[in-house]
């Protein structure tokens, strides 16, 4: 969360930027399909507006299933560049839900400079919570379409989604 990113805008600015972006996209064609990452209603300190959130929760979902090790390698490369102290602080923020032993192990792996094993613990944790949230929505089985992908490759995965529309 927030590693290497600029500070979040205010809630009001976030809602204005969201509205502006949606207006820009839909102004060209009212029938435009918009793809969003499935998020919780809270993104850091910000909250997705209720009406937009309800629309997201009832929309079709294309779940890109990518092998665990592929995602782990990607996350290790993307997040492994951050200072250990920042990574430890991020882990400590989720310590209550992660659990004492897993928190200790993840931090010890970081201190030993074994980012991959630390991130393996974290990826397992996040996978569990994301799947729980994904399937907690009303009518989840009818909304979710799983698409298998080999790699994290934006262009190829967009093509896979288009083939499954």
mmCIF file of C-alpha atoms in Angstrom, residues 1-2 8-11 14-15 37-50 52-54 56-57 97 126 130 133:
data_model
loop_
_atom_site.group_PDB
_atom_site.id
_atom_site.type_symbol
_atom_site.label_atom_id
_atom_site.label_comp_id
_atom_site.label_asym_id
_atom_site.label_seq_id
_atom_site.Cartn_x
_atom_site.Cartn_y
_atom_site.Cartn_z
ATOM 1 C CA UNK A 1 0.000 0.000 0.000
ATOM 2 C CA UNK A 2 1.286 3.364 -1.196
ATOM 3 C CA UNK A 8 -3.424 10.557 -2.157
ATOM 4 C CA UNK A 9 -5.657 13.493 -3.071
ATOM 5 C CA UNK A 10 -8.460 14.649 -0.815
ATOM 6 C CA UNK A 11 -11.744 12.731 -1.020
ATOM 7 C CA UNK A 14 -10.598 12.022 -5.881
ATOM 8 C CA UNK A 15 -14.317 12.182 -6.691
ATOM 9 C CA UNK A 37 -9.734 -3.217 -11.200
ATOM 10 C CA UNK A 38 -11.890 -4.874 -8.578
ATOM 11 C CA UNK A 39 -11.160 -2.928 -5.404
ATOM 12 C CA UNK A 40 -12.624 -2.661 -1.980
ATOM 13 C CA UNK A 41 -14.682 0.460 -1.410
ATOM 14 C CA UNK A 42 -11.725 1.958 0.410
ATOM 15 C CA UNK A 43 -8.497 2.681 -1.441
ATOM 16 C CA UNK A 44 -6.078 3.829 1.214
ATOM 17 C CA UNK A 45 -7.763 6.800 2.873
ATOM 18 C CA UNK A 46 -10.216 7.318 0.019
ATOM 19 C CA UNK A 47 -13.638 5.837 -0.550
ATOM 20 C CA UNK A 48 -15.258 4.990 -3.874
ATOM 21 C CA UNK A 49 -18.577 6.916 -4.008
ATOM 22 C CA UNK A 50 -21.557 4.715 -3.021
ATOM 23 C CA UNK A 52 -20.344 4.007 -8.302
ATOM 24 C CA UNK A 53 -19.455 1.272 -5.810
ATOM 25 C CA UNK A 54 -22.908 -0.319 -6.090
ATOM 26 C CA UNK A 56 -19.174 -1.967 -9.626
ATOM 27 C CA UNK A 57 -20.490 -4.646 -7.254
ATOM 28 C CA UNK A 97 -5.193 -9.963 10.057
ATOM 29 C CA UNK A 126 -3.919 -11.250 -0.065
ATOM 30 C CA UNK A 130 -9.347 -10.938 -2.386
ATOM 31 C CA UNK A 133 -14.281 -10.319 -1.144
#
